[in-house]
Amino acid sequence: MVNKKTFPVRPAHPERICWGCDLYCKVGEMRCGNGAERTQHPCETWGDDWAETALDSDNTAPPAPSGQNVEN
């Protein structure tokens, strides 16, 4: 049986971890990438409600600009 890590929605200290892959390395001990910068958690980039905002999408196409034909 394989234990799959779940992605934390609201980590206590996201600034302490690199979120670029599933290794979740400490900032000073990154094992992948070029080691120059850590990947930020989505809550650091888009705010604490990032998960709810992303799930609110209704997956509909935006309306076509008026006066333009969108048919193929």
XYZ file of C-alpha atoms in Angstrom:
72
model
C 0.000 0.000 0.000
C 1.366 3.390 -1.014
C 0.796 6.384 1.230
C 0.156 9.444 -0.882
C 0.956 12.841 0.611
C -1.915 15.286 0.621
C -1.228 18.890 -0.296
C -1.801 21.133 2.734
C -4.341 23.865 1.996
C -3.348 26.143 4.899
C 0.101 25.254 6.254
C 1.212 26.923 9.487
C 4.525 28.260 8.109
C 4.553 28.014 4.293
C 7.668 30.190 4.093
C 9.783 27.410 5.639
C 9.199 24.868 2.844
C 9.747 24.639 -0.909
C 6.473 23.610 -2.574
C 7.917 22.876 -6.030
C 7.583 19.081 -5.857
C 6.324 16.384 -3.509
C 9.543 16.303 -1.459
C 8.528 19.426 0.543
C 12.153 20.276 1.379
C 13.213 22.776 4.011
C 14.366 26.057 2.476
C 18.047 25.498 3.306
C 18.047 21.835 2.247
C 16.414 21.751 -1.200
C 17.094 18.529 -3.113
C 15.738 19.409 -6.545
C 15.759 22.348 -8.943
C 18.610 24.794 -9.187
C 18.469 25.723 -5.525
C 18.275 29.435 -6.242
C 14.714 30.054 -5.037
C 12.010 28.044 -3.367
C 8.579 27.657 -4.921
C 5.956 29.495 -2.903
C 2.791 27.887 -1.593
C -0.356 29.123 -3.399
C -1.559 30.851 -0.205
C 1.552 33.061 -0.330
C 0.827 34.069 -3.909
C -2.987 34.267 -4.068
C -4.006 34.617 -0.412
C -5.557 32.348 2.188
C -8.717 31.740 0.153
C -6.791 30.408 -2.872
C -8.439 26.970 -2.778
C -12.006 28.284 -2.601
C -11.365 30.863 -5.311
C -9.888 28.271 -7.658
C -12.845 25.946 -7.112
C -15.403 28.698 -7.819
C -14.693 28.560 -11.537
C -17.663 27.382 -13.572
C -15.415 26.378 -16.498
C -17.340 28.427 -19.030
C -15.691 30.319 -21.837
C -15.652 34.104 -21.542
C -18.113 35.921 -23.787
C -16.884 36.878 -27.242
C -16.195 40.577 -27.795
C -19.148 42.242 -29.484
C -18.964 42.459 -33.254
C -16.651 39.457 -33.661
C -17.661 36.094 -35.096
C -16.373 33.167 -33.007
C -17.610 30.355 -35.276
C -15.036 28.199 -37.091
